[in-house]
Amino acid sequence: MDSEAPAKRPRNAANTRAAILAAAKALLAERGFAGWGVNAIARAAGYDKQLIYRYFGGMDGLAEAIAEDVSAWMQTALVRPDHSAPPASYAEMMARVAVALLDALRSDPLAQKILAWELSAPSKLATAFSEARGKALSGWIARERGTLQRPAGIDAPMLNALLIAAIQQLVLSGAASGRFLGLDLRDDAGWDRVRSGVAGLTRAMYR
Amino acid sequence: MDSEAPAKRPRNAANTRAAILAAAKALLAERGFAGWGVNAIARAAGYDKQLIYRYFGGMDGLAEAIAEDVSAWMQTALVRPDHSAPPASYAEMMARVAVALLDALRSDPLAQKILAWELSAPSKLATAFSEARGKALSGWIARERGTLQRPAGIDAPMLNALLIAAIQQLVLSGAASGRFLGLDLRDDAGWDRVRSGVAGLTRAMYR
DNA sequence: GGCTTGTGTCACTAACCGGTGATAGTTAAC
DNA sequence: GTTAACTATCACCGGTTAGTGACACAAGCC
């Protein structure tokens, strides 16, 4: 019976730091940034909040650590699946990138919460993440583009920004309320419609 | 010298109610929903928070009152300026609607904060406002469309939703951080670029 | 053995939050 | 003038927050 023993954990600063970081990320992904603070995180991690100050220097440092973490993950996540045929045109390439971004965002509640945070309040985590995301995205597009000709006479960066903005907004709205204007974003059928809409829109842009 | 007199205000329930409502809206528009609560609102309005409970039944009622207020305003705000020529094509119509929506949203911090709130947490104010906004928008488009032919073979509601989603996201990002991906949204030059991008995109959609 | 360093917990503060009951002051009806 | 209803304020409650100082314990070093 070890039910009475206070569960002697081995003391290890690295492990503890990682556990706090994981708990902070999980809490942010689950419940968003409302009520995201030292008390809740320490409680969820099972450690005293004092350790958040000791290992991260407070919430700001913790937020930075999360931003680094997520950014690093994103750099590796945004890649074309091996051996898939390279895109035949700029329009085709952007259509693929857009749909891939949509699916990646939709399956990542943590990124959603950070994006929503970005829109609600300027913060260290938000801006750091925003810049990292921008770099990862443009690097991804540049890699995918390869030697493809960018269409002439068109403000392609602007159109791409509009496309990505639309995707972000739809993912955030879908996660928050399950719909956007008339669209039903609660099940895969709705998202299939969005995917084909995004693909069609991209081709129309660069036709 | 009335500097010592406690500024005897005439007692008037209607005035007080309006003052509280105005303070609540102003506070929400300025600082967003973080820290938006009875204490801050009562302090800003210059009345005791008890009156919020008496006149609105609490924060929920106050939020509903704001939603009604903003919805009513929106119904009247989304109209084509008098005597402007009716649009010649569906594409032209949607381009105008999109740019008008962009400008309207951009000049309304309160609507921005409510939209951002919608994305962060489901709430009565958010959902009520969301539905009202949807109705106002579709009504507006229907009115503007008049007898124009909707393009065939195209999922127009989907494309319009993407367009509006992009606009919303850009306005929110611009207000929060002044930029989106590579775009600079801090001054009118950046927004001019967005406007022409939106107009071009709309025409490309419905070409 | 003793001692230092690192790890983790506890207890406490001051400030804020939403919410409520009692009370004072004003107005209006009678 | 008296009384009743309305308007507004105050003082407090329990709970939560961020942040800090003091303490207990473990590991390793000498």
GROMACS .gro file of C-alpha atoms (C1' of nucleotides) in nm:
model
  474
    1MET     CA    1   0.000   0.000   0.000
    2ASP     CA    2   0.166   0.315  -0.110
    3SER     CA    3  -0.158   0.508  -0.098
    4GLU     CA    4  -0.042   0.693   0.210
    5ALA     CA    5   0.311   0.756   0.104
    6PRO     CA    6   0.336   1.099  -0.056
    7ALA     CA    7   0.451   0.944  -0.384
    8LYS     CA    8   0.817   1.019  -0.357
    9ARG     CA    9   0.916   1.157  -0.691
   10PRO     CA   10   1.282   1.161  -0.778
   11ARG     CA   11   1.407   1.517  -0.768
   12ASN     CA   12   1.510   1.633  -1.107
   13ALA     CA   13   1.506   1.990  -1.223
   14ALA     CA   14   1.500   1.905  -1.594
   15ASN     CA   15   1.207   1.670  -1.557
   16THR     CA   16   1.018   1.917  -1.344
   17ARG     CA   17   1.076   2.195  -1.590
   18ALA     CA   18   0.950   1.976  -1.872
   19ALA     CA   19   0.644   1.872  -1.673
   20ILE     CA   20   0.553   2.232  -1.602
   21LEU     CA   21   0.601   2.324  -1.965
   22ALA     CA   22   0.384   2.035  -2.077
   23ALA     CA   23   0.112   2.121  -1.828
   24ALA     CA   24   0.117   2.483  -1.938
   25LYS     CA   25   0.081   2.386  -2.302
   26ALA     CA   26  -0.195   2.137  -2.228
   27LEU     CA   27  -0.386   2.387  -2.020
   28LEU     CA   28  -0.356   2.654  -2.287
   29ALA     CA   29  -0.468   2.412  -2.558
   30GLU     CA   30  -0.766   2.295  -2.356
   31ARG     CA   31  -0.906   2.606  -2.199
   32GLY     CA   32  -0.739   2.894  -2.376
   33PHE     CA   33  -0.564   3.187  -2.223
   34ALA     CA   34  -0.854   3.289  -2.000
   35GLY     CA   35  -0.752   3.184  -1.653
   36TRP     CA   36  -0.411   3.076  -1.778
   37GLY     CA   37  -0.186   3.165  -1.486
   38VAL     CA   38   0.070   3.042  -1.239
   39ASN     CA   39  -0.180   2.897  -0.997
   40ALA     CA   40  -0.368   2.690  -1.252
   41ILE     CA   41  -0.053   2.567  -1.424
   42ALA     CA   42   0.119   2.469  -1.101
   43ARG     CA   43  -0.191   2.286  -0.989
   44ALA     CA   44  -0.215   2.101  -1.320
   45ALA     CA   45   0.156   2.014  -1.322
   46GLY     CA   46   0.148   1.890  -0.965
   47TYR     CA   47   0.429   2.118  -0.853
   48ASP     CA   48   0.441   2.434  -0.652
   49LYS     CA   49   0.406   2.756  -0.843
   50GLN     CA   50   0.727   2.880  -0.694
   51LEU     CA   51   0.906   2.652  -0.937
   52ILE     CA   52   0.754   2.841  -1.229
   53TYR     CA   53   0.932   3.150  -1.105
   54ARG     CA   54   1.251   2.961  -1.039
   55TYR     CA   55   1.272   2.774  -1.369
   56PHE     CA   56   1.108   3.021  -1.606
   57GLY     CA   57   1.132   3.353  -1.428
   58GLY     CA   58   0.754   3.390  -1.429
   59MET     CA   59   0.477   3.372  -1.683
   60ASP     CA   60   0.660   3.575  -1.943
   61GLY     CA   61   0.949   3.335  -1.951
   62LEU     CA   62   0.712   3.042  -1.960
   63ALA     CA   63   0.532   3.195  -2.255
   64GLU     CA   64   0.860   3.245  -2.437
   65ALA     CA   65   0.954   2.885  -2.376
   66ILE     CA   66   0.622   2.777  -2.527
   67ALA     CA   67   0.673   3.003  -2.826
   68GLU     CA   68   1.016   2.850  -2.892
   69ASP     CA   69   0.871   2.505  -2.852
   70VAL     CA   70   0.581   2.558  -3.089
   71SER     CA   71   0.794   2.741  -3.342
   72ALA     CA   72   1.045   2.461  -3.356
   73TRP     CA   73   0.766   2.213  -3.403
   74MET     CA   74   0.613   2.417  -3.678
   75GLN     CA   75   0.940   2.439  -3.870
   76THR     CA   76   0.944   2.063  -3.895
   77ALA     CA   77   0.572   2.010  -3.943
   78LEU     CA   78   0.524   2.216  -4.254
   79VAL     CA   79   0.677   1.986  -4.513
   80ARG     CA   80   0.540   1.813  -4.816
   81PRO     CA   81   0.484   1.440  -4.767
   82ASP     CA   82   0.774   1.240  -4.910
   83HIS     CA   83   0.771   1.144  -5.273
   84SER     CA   84   0.453   1.329  -5.357
   85ALA     CA   85   0.479   1.477  -5.700
   86PRO     CA   86   0.602   1.838  -5.700
   87PRO     CA   87   0.332   2.084  -5.801
   88ALA     CA   88   0.292   2.157  -6.170
   89SER     CA   89   0.197   2.523  -6.141
   90TYR     CA   90   0.205   2.808  -5.895
   91ALA     CA   91  -0.170   2.786  -5.857
   92GLU     CA   92  -0.149   2.415  -5.787
   93MET     CA   93   0.128   2.470  -5.536
   94MET     CA   94  -0.059   2.737  -5.342
   95ALA     CA   95  -0.377   2.532  -5.345
   96ARG     CA   96  -0.190   2.243  -5.186
   97VAL     CA   97  -0.017   2.466  -4.933
   98ALA     CA   98  -0.346   2.628  -4.838
   99VAL     CA   99  -0.528   2.303  -4.781
  100ALA     CA  100  -0.234   2.158  -4.590
  101LEU     CA  101  -0.223   2.464  -4.369
  102LEU     CA  102  -0.595   2.436  -4.306
  103ASP     CA  103  -0.567   2.074  -4.197
  104ALA     CA  104  -0.259   2.139  -3.985
  105LEU     CA  105  -0.421   2.430  -3.804
  106ARG     CA  106  -0.748   2.248  -3.759
  107SER     CA  107  -0.579   1.962  -3.579
  108ASP     CA  108  -0.378   2.180  -3.344
  109PRO     CA  109  -0.580   2.332  -3.061
  110LEU     CA  110  -0.271   2.489  -2.907
  111ALA     CA  111  -0.192   2.685  -3.221
  112GLN     CA  112  -0.557   2.789  -3.240
  113LYS     CA  113  -0.553   2.926  -2.890
  114ILE     CA  114  -0.232   3.115  -2.953
  115LEU     CA  115  -0.372   3.263  -3.271
  116ALA     CA  116  -0.685   3.371  -3.091
  117TRP     CA  117  -0.473   3.519  -2.817
  118GLU     CA  118  -0.280   3.714  -3.075
  119LEU     CA  119  -0.604   3.877  -3.184
  120SER     CA  120  -0.720   3.966  -2.836
  121ALA     CA  121  -0.418   4.113  -2.670
  122PRO     CA  122  -0.064   4.194  -2.766
  123SER     CA  123   0.170   3.977  -2.561
  124LYS     CA  124   0.518   3.837  -2.577
  125LEU     CA  125   0.397   3.490  -2.657
  126ALA     CA  126   0.166   3.619  -2.926
  127THR     CA  127   0.418   3.833  -3.111
  128ALA     CA  128   0.698   3.581  -3.080
  129PHE     CA  129   0.474   3.310  -3.215
  130SER     CA  130   0.344   3.536  -3.486
  131GLU     CA  131   0.691   3.607  -3.622
  132ALA     CA  132   0.797   3.246  -3.604
  133ARG     CA  133   0.482   3.142  -3.785
  134GLY     CA  134   0.542   3.398  -4.056
  135LYS     CA  135   0.895   3.275  -4.116
  136ALA     CA  136   0.793   2.911  -4.118
  137LEU     CA  137   0.514   2.983  -4.364
  138SER     CA  138   0.716   3.187  -4.610
  139GLY     CA  139   1.001   2.938  -4.590
  140TRP     CA  140   0.758   2.658  -4.659
  141ILE     CA  141   0.610   2.836  -4.958
  142ALA     CA  142   0.954   2.922  -5.092
  143ARG     CA  143   1.061   2.558  -5.062
  144GLU     CA  144   0.746   2.430  -5.229
  145ARG     CA  145   0.767   2.685  -5.503
  146GLY     CA  146   1.108   2.569  -5.610
  147THR     CA  147   1.165   2.693  -5.961
  148LEU     CA  148   0.801   2.760  -6.042
  149GLN     CA  149   0.730   3.093  -6.204
  150ARG     CA  150   0.544   3.335  -5.984
  151PRO     CA  151   0.255   3.482  -6.187
  152ALA     CA  152   0.333   3.824  -6.328
  153GLY     CA  153   0.126   4.137  -6.286
  154ILE     CA  154  -0.031   4.012  -5.967
  155ASP     CA  155   0.030   4.105  -5.604
  156ALA     CA  156   0.087   3.744  -5.509
  157PRO     CA  157   0.199   3.807  -5.148
  158MET     CA  158  -0.119   4.002  -5.091
  159LEU     CA  159  -0.341   3.732  -5.237
  160ASN     CA  160  -0.161   3.465  -5.041
  161ALA     CA  161  -0.207   3.667  -4.725
  162LEU     CA  162  -0.578   3.694  -4.795
  163LEU     CA  163  -0.596   3.321  -4.850
  164ILE     CA  164  -0.416   3.240  -4.528
  165ALA     CA  165  -0.618   3.498  -4.338
  166ALA     CA  166  -0.939   3.336  -4.457
  167ILE     CA  167  -0.817   2.994  -4.350
  168GLN     CA  168  -0.714   3.115  -4.007
  169GLN     CA  169  -1.042   3.288  -3.949
  170LEU     CA  170  -1.245   2.986  -4.054
  171VAL     CA  171  -1.045   2.750  -3.834
  172LEU     CA  172  -1.076   2.980  -3.534
  173SER     CA  173  -1.447   3.037  -3.588
  174GLY     CA  174  -1.504   2.669  -3.638
  175ALA     CA  175  -1.323   2.581  -3.319
  176ALA     CA  176  -1.500   2.850  -3.119
  177SER     CA  177  -1.857   2.827  -3.242
  178GLY     CA  178  -1.875   2.555  -3.505
  179ARG     CA  179  -1.987   2.785  -3.779
  180PHE     CA  180  -1.914   3.092  -3.979
  181LEU     CA  181  -2.189   3.292  -4.141
  182GLY     CA  182  -2.394   3.026  -4.312
  183LEU     CA  183  -2.127   2.756  -4.305
  184ASP     CA  184  -2.152   2.456  -4.078
  185LEU     CA  185  -1.803   2.376  -3.953
  186ARG     CA  186  -1.893   2.111  -3.702
  187ASP     CA  187  -1.826   1.801  -3.908
  188ASP     CA  188  -1.600   1.687  -4.190
  189ALA     CA  189  -1.863   1.752  -4.455
  190GLY     CA  190  -1.851   2.121  -4.386
  191TRP     CA  191  -1.472   2.119  -4.397
  192ASP     CA  192  -1.471   1.931  -4.726
  193ARG     CA  193  -1.674   2.212  -4.869
  194VAL     CA  194  -1.423   2.460  -4.733
  195ARG     CA  195  -1.134   2.264  -4.879
  196SER     CA  196  -1.281   2.261  -5.228
  197GLY     CA  197  -1.368   2.627  -5.191
  198VAL     CA  198  -1.013   2.711  -5.094
  199ALA     CA  199  -0.871   2.506  -5.380
  200GLY     CA  200  -1.108   2.664  -5.628
  201LEU     CA  201  -1.037   3.011  -5.500
  202THR     CA  202  -0.663   2.957  -5.528
  203ARG     CA  203  -0.692   2.843  -5.888
  204ALA     CA  204  -0.915   3.139  -5.969
  205MET     CA  205  -0.656   3.372  -5.818
  206TYR     CA  206  -0.368   3.248  -6.029
  207ARG     CA  207  -0.554   3.150  -6.340
  208MET     CA  208  -1.659   7.657  -0.530
  209ASP     CA  209  -1.835   7.333  -0.578
  210SER     CA  210  -1.511   7.138  -0.566
  211GLU     CA  211  -1.605   7.003  -0.228
  212ALA     CA  212  -1.964   6.925  -0.300
  213PRO     CA  213  -1.999   6.563  -0.407
  214ALA     CA  214  -2.130   6.670  -0.748
  215LYS     CA  215  -2.496   6.622  -0.687
  216ARG     CA  216  -2.626   6.443  -0.988
  217PRO     CA  217  -2.997   6.437  -1.052
  218ARG     CA  218  -3.128   6.091  -0.986
  219ASN     CA  219  -3.260   5.932  -1.299
  220ALA     CA  220  -3.276   5.562  -1.364
  221ALA     CA  221  -3.286   5.595  -1.742
  222ASN     CA  222  -2.985   5.824  -1.752
  223THR     CA  223  -2.791   5.602  -1.517
  224ARG     CA  224  -2.872   5.294  -1.718
  225ALA     CA  225  -2.756   5.467  -2.035
  226ALA     CA  226  -2.437   5.588  -1.866
  227ILE     CA  227  -2.352   5.239  -1.749
  228LEU     CA  228  -2.421   5.097  -2.094
  229ALA     CA  229  -2.203   5.362  -2.256
  230ALA     CA  230  -1.920   5.302  -2.010
  231ALA     CA  231  -1.940   4.929  -2.067
  232LYS     CA  232  -1.920   4.973  -2.443
  233ALA     CA  233  -1.636   5.222  -2.419
  234LEU     CA  234  -1.439   4.998  -2.186
  235LEU     CA  235  -1.491   4.698  -2.409
  236ALA     CA  236  -1.389   4.895  -2.718
  237GLU     CA  237  -1.078   5.030  -2.551
  238ARG     CA  238  -0.936   4.742  -2.358
  239GLY     CA  239  -1.116   4.436  -2.484
  240PHE     CA  240  -1.288   4.173  -2.280
  241ALA     CA  241  -0.990   4.097  -2.058
  242GLY     CA  242  -1.075   4.255  -1.726
  243TRP     CA  243  -1.418   4.351  -1.849
  244GLY     CA  244  -1.631   4.309  -1.539
  245VAL     CA  245  -1.872   4.471  -1.300
  246ASN     CA  246  -1.606   4.641  -1.092
  247ALA     CA  247  -1.425   4.805  -1.382
  248ILE     CA  248  -1.747   4.911  -1.554
  249ALA     CA  249  -1.900   5.060  -1.243
  250ARG     CA  250  -1.578   5.247  -1.173
  251ALA     CA  251  -1.567   5.383  -1.526
  252ALA     CA  252  -1.934   5.480  -1.524
  253GLY     CA  253  -1.903   5.651  -1.189
  254TYR     CA  254  -2.182   5.451  -1.032
  255ASP     CA  255  -2.193   5.166  -0.787
  256LYS     CA  256  -2.175   4.820  -0.933
  257GLN     CA  257  -2.494   4.730  -0.755
  258LEU     CA  258  -2.677   4.930  -1.019
  259ILE     CA  259  -2.549   4.698  -1.287
  260TYR     CA  260  -2.732   4.416  -1.115
  261ARG     CA  261  -3.040   4.627  -1.064
  262TYR     CA  262  -3.071   4.762  -1.416
  263PHE     CA  263  -2.927   4.477  -1.619
  264GLY     CA  264  -2.952   4.175  -1.395
  265GLY     CA  265  -2.578   4.123  -1.405
  266MET     CA  266  -2.310   4.097  -1.670
  267ASP     CA  267  -2.511   3.866  -1.892
  268GLY     CA  268  -2.793   4.113  -1.920
  269LEU     CA  269  -2.549   4.392  -1.983
  270ALA     CA  270  -2.386   4.190  -2.259
  271GLU     CA  271  -2.725   4.126  -2.417
  272ALA     CA  272  -2.806   4.495  -2.406
  273ILE     CA  273  -2.480   4.569  -2.585
  274ALA     CA  274  -2.551   4.302  -2.844
  275GLU     CA  275  -2.892   4.454  -2.918
  276ASP     CA  276  -2.737   4.795  -2.937
  277VAL     CA  277  -2.463   4.698  -3.176
  278SER     CA  278  -2.692   4.484  -3.387
  279ALA     CA  279  -2.937   4.767  -3.434
  280TRP     CA  280  -2.654   4.995  -3.530
  281MET     CA  281  -2.521   4.745  -3.778
  282GLN     CA  282  -2.857   4.703  -3.948
  283THR     CA  283  -2.858   5.071  -4.030
  284ALA     CA  284  -2.488   5.106  -4.105
  285LEU     CA  285  -2.463   4.854  -4.385
  286VAL     CA  286  -2.631   5.044  -4.664
  287ARG     CA  287  -2.511   5.168  -4.996
  288PRO     CA  288  -2.455   5.545  -5.004
  289ASP     CA  289  -2.751   5.723  -5.161
  290HIS     CA  290  -2.766   5.762  -5.532
  291SER     CA  291  -2.453   5.567  -5.602
  292ALA     CA  292  -2.495   5.370  -5.918
  293PRO     CA  293  -2.615   5.014  -5.859
  294PRO     CA  294  -2.350   4.753  -5.934
  295ALA     CA  295  -2.327   4.628  -6.291
  296SER     CA  296  -2.231   4.271  -6.214
  297TYR     CA  297  -2.226   4.023  -5.929
  298ALA     CA  298  -1.850   4.050  -5.911
  299GLU     CA  299  -1.869   4.428  -5.895
  300MET     CA  300  -2.134   4.411  -5.627
  301MET     CA  301  -1.936   4.175  -5.405
  302ALA     CA  302  -1.618   4.375  -5.451
  303ARG     CA  303  -1.797   4.684  -5.326
  304VAL     CA  304  -1.958   4.502  -5.038
  305ALA     CA  305  -1.626   4.353  -4.935
  306VAL     CA  306  -1.440   4.682  -4.934
  307ALA     CA  307  -1.726   4.855  -4.754
  308LEU     CA  308  -1.726   4.584  -4.490
  309LEU     CA  309  -1.353   4.619  -4.449
  310ASP     CA  310  -1.376   4.992  -4.391
  311ALA     CA  311  -1.674   4.962  -4.158
  312LEU     CA  312  -1.503   4.699  -3.946
  313ARG     CA  313  -1.176   4.882  -3.942
  314SER     CA  314  -1.334   5.195  -3.798
  315ASP     CA  315  -1.522   5.013  -3.523
  316PRO     CA  316  -1.306   4.902  -3.231
  317LEU     CA  317  -1.607   4.773  -3.042
  318ALA     CA  318  -1.703   4.535  -3.320
  319GLN     CA  319  -1.340   4.426  -3.342
  320LYS     CA  320  -1.326   4.340  -2.975
  321ILE     CA  321  -1.651   4.148  -2.993
  322LEU     CA  322  -1.528   3.952  -3.293
  323ALA     CA  323  -1.205   3.869  -3.114
  324TRP     CA  324  -1.406   3.764  -2.811
  325GLU     CA  325  -1.611   3.535  -3.030
  326LEU     CA  326  -1.293   3.354  -3.129
  327SER     CA  327  -1.161   3.316  -2.778
  328ALA     CA  328  -1.457   3.201  -2.577
  329PRO     CA  329  -1.817   3.115  -2.644
  330SER     CA  330  -2.038   3.363  -2.463
  331LYS     CA  331  -2.385   3.505  -2.484
  332LEU     CA  332  -2.266   3.834  -2.620
  333ALA     CA  333  -2.049   3.665  -2.876
  334THR     CA  334  -2.310   3.429  -3.014
  335ALA     CA  335  -2.587   3.686  -3.010
  336PHE     CA  336  -2.367   3.930  -3.194
  337SER     CA  337  -2.252   3.664  -3.435
  338GLU     CA  338  -2.605   3.578  -3.541
  339ALA     CA  339  -2.709   3.938  -3.574
  340ARG     CA  340  -2.403   4.009  -3.783
  341GLY     CA  341  -2.477   3.716  -4.008
  342LYS     CA  342  -2.831   3.832  -4.070
  343ALA     CA  343  -2.729   4.190  -4.132
  344LEU     CA  344  -2.462   4.078  -4.376
  345SER     CA  345  -2.677   3.842  -4.577
  346GLY     CA  346  -2.958   4.094  -4.582
  347TRP     CA  347  -2.721   4.357  -4.704
  348ILE     CA  348  -2.585   4.136  -4.980
  349ALA     CA  349  -2.937   4.035  -5.085
  350ARG     CA  350  -3.041   4.397  -5.105
  351GLU     CA  351  -2.735   4.498  -5.302
  352ARG     CA  352  -2.767   4.205  -5.533
  353GLY     CA  353  -3.113   4.305  -5.642
  354THR     CA  354  -3.188   4.130  -5.968
  355LEU     CA  355  -2.827   4.052  -6.054
  356GLN     CA  356  -2.761   3.700  -6.168
  357ARG     CA  357  -2.563   3.491  -5.924
  358PRO     CA  358  -2.284   3.315  -6.117
  359ALA     CA  359  -2.367   2.958  -6.205
  360GLY     CA  360  -2.159   2.653  -6.126
  361ILE     CA  361  -1.987   2.821  -5.836
  362ASP     CA  362  -2.032   2.783  -5.460
  363ALA     CA  363  -2.087   3.155  -5.418
  364PRO     CA  364  -2.181   3.145  -5.045
  365MET     CA  365  -1.860   2.958  -4.975
  366LEU     CA  366  -1.646   3.202  -5.170
  367ASN     CA  367  -1.817   3.497  -5.005
  368ALA     CA  368  -1.757   3.343  -4.667
  369LEU     CA  369  -1.389   3.305  -4.748
  370LEU     CA  370  -1.374   3.664  -4.858
  371ILE     CA  371  -1.540   3.792  -4.544
  372ALA     CA  372  -1.329   3.564  -4.328
  373ALA     CA  373  -1.012   3.705  -4.482
  374ILE     CA  374  -1.131   4.060  -4.422
  375GLN     CA  375  -1.219   3.991  -4.061
  376GLN     CA  376  -0.889   3.826  -3.993
  377LEU     CA  377  -0.692   4.108  -4.148
  378VAL     CA  378  -0.881   4.375  -3.957
  379LEU     CA  379  -0.836   4.191  -3.629
  380SER     CA  380  -0.468   4.125  -3.689
  381GLY     CA  381  -0.413   4.480  -3.796
  382ALA     CA  382  -0.580   4.616  -3.486
  383ALA     CA  383  -0.395   4.380  -3.257
  384SER     CA  384  -0.044   4.383  -3.397
  385GLY     CA  385  -0.038   4.616  -3.697
  386ARG     CA  386   0.063   4.348  -3.940
  387PHE     CA  387  -0.018   4.014  -4.090
  388LEU     CA  388   0.250   3.792  -4.235
  389GLY     CA  389   0.447   4.032  -4.451
  390LEU     CA  390   0.179   4.300  -4.470
  391ASP     CA  391   0.213   4.629  -4.292
  392LEU     CA  392  -0.130   4.727  -4.162
  393ARG     CA  393  -0.030   5.026  -3.956
  394ASP     CA  394  -0.109   5.302  -4.201
  395ASP     CA  395  -0.347   5.375  -4.486
  396ALA     CA  396  -0.095   5.272  -4.750
  397GLY     CA  397  -0.104   4.916  -4.629
  398TRP     CA  398  -0.482   4.916  -4.624
  399ASP     CA  399  -0.500   5.055  -4.974
  400ARG     CA  400  -0.303   4.758  -5.086
  401VAL     CA  401  -0.546   4.532  -4.904
  402ARG     CA  402  -0.841   4.706  -5.063
  403SER     CA  403  -0.713   4.659  -5.415
  404GLY     CA  404  -0.621   4.301  -5.332
  405VAL     CA  405  -0.972   4.233  -5.206
  406ALA     CA  406  -1.129   4.396  -5.510
  407GLY     CA  407  -0.902   4.203  -5.745
  408LEU     CA  408  -0.966   3.879  -5.567
  409THR     CA  409  -1.341   3.928  -5.584
  410ARG     CA  410  -1.330   3.991  -5.955
  411ALA     CA  411  -1.109   3.687  -6.005
  412MET     CA  412  -1.358   3.477  -5.812
  413TYR     CA  413  -1.656   3.569  -6.023
  414ARG     CA  414  -1.489   3.622  -6.356
  415DG     C1'  415   3.082   1.285   1.048
  416DG     C1'  416   2.948   1.778   0.877
  417DC     C1'  417   2.835   2.119   0.515
  418DT     C1'  418   2.686   2.324   0.091
  419DT     C1'  419   2.398   2.322  -0.299
  420DG     C1'  420   1.996   2.210  -0.529
  421DT     C1'  421   1.496   2.082  -0.517
  422DG     C1'  422   1.041   2.122  -0.361
  423DT     C1'  423   0.660   2.278  -0.034
  424DC     C1'  424   0.416   2.573   0.269
  425DA     C1'  425   0.225   2.985   0.442
  426DC     C1'  426   0.140   3.433   0.382
  427DT     C1'  427   0.047   3.902   0.172
  428DA     C1'  428  -0.201   4.254  -0.092
  429DA     C1'  429  -0.500   4.317  -0.449
  430DC     C1'  430  -0.866   4.202  -0.716
  431DC     C1'  431  -1.293   3.951  -0.850
  432DG     C1'  432  -1.832   3.873  -0.857
  433DG     C1'  433  -2.202   3.910  -0.565
  434DT     C1'  434  -2.519   4.060  -0.165
  435DG     C1'  435  -2.754   4.285   0.246
  436DA     C1'  436  -2.816   4.686   0.488
  437DT     C1'  437  -2.855   5.164   0.476
  438DA     C1'  438  -2.878   5.644   0.346
  439DG     C1'  439  -3.073   6.000   0.061
  440DT     C1'  440  -3.413   6.165  -0.278
  441DT     C1'  441  -3.842   6.197  -0.501
  442DA     C1'  442  -4.315   6.157  -0.554
  443DA     C1'  443  -4.765   6.026  -0.417
  444DC     C1'  444  -5.111   6.097  -0.090
  445DG     C1'  445  -4.675   6.685   0.657
  446DT     C1'  446  -4.639   6.186   0.629
  447DT     C1'  447  -4.540   5.794   0.402
  448DA     C1'  448  -4.396   5.487   0.051
  449DA     C1'  449  -4.122   5.386  -0.348
  450DC     C1'  450  -3.725   5.465  -0.590
  451DT     C1'  451  -3.221   5.568  -0.649
  452DA     C1'  452  -2.769   5.520  -0.512
  453DT     C1'  453  -2.386   5.404  -0.193
  454DC     C1'  454  -2.135   5.149   0.140
  455DA     C1'  455  -1.940   4.765   0.367
  456DC     C1'  456  -1.870   4.333   0.360
  457DC     C1'  457  -1.836   3.810   0.205
  458DG     C1'  458  -1.581   3.410   0.007
  459DG     C1'  459  -1.286   3.303  -0.346
  460DT     C1'  460  -0.906   3.370  -0.661
  461DT     C1'  461  -0.502   3.598  -0.833
  462DA     C1'  462   0.033   3.697  -0.865
  463DG     C1'  463   0.414   3.708  -0.607
  464DT     C1'  464   0.749   3.627  -0.197
  465DG     C1'  465   1.007   3.464   0.216
  466DA     C1'  466   1.089   3.095   0.510
  467DC     C1'  467   1.136   2.634   0.563
  468DA     C1'  468   1.204   2.106   0.490
  469DC     C1'  469   1.430   1.769   0.257
  470DA     C1'  470   1.764   1.528  -0.057
  471DA     C1'  471   2.210   1.465  -0.285
  472DG     C1'  472   2.672   1.518  -0.323
  473DC     C1'  473   3.105   1.693  -0.178
  474DC     C1'  474   3.484   1.723   0.151
   0.00000   0.00000   0.00000
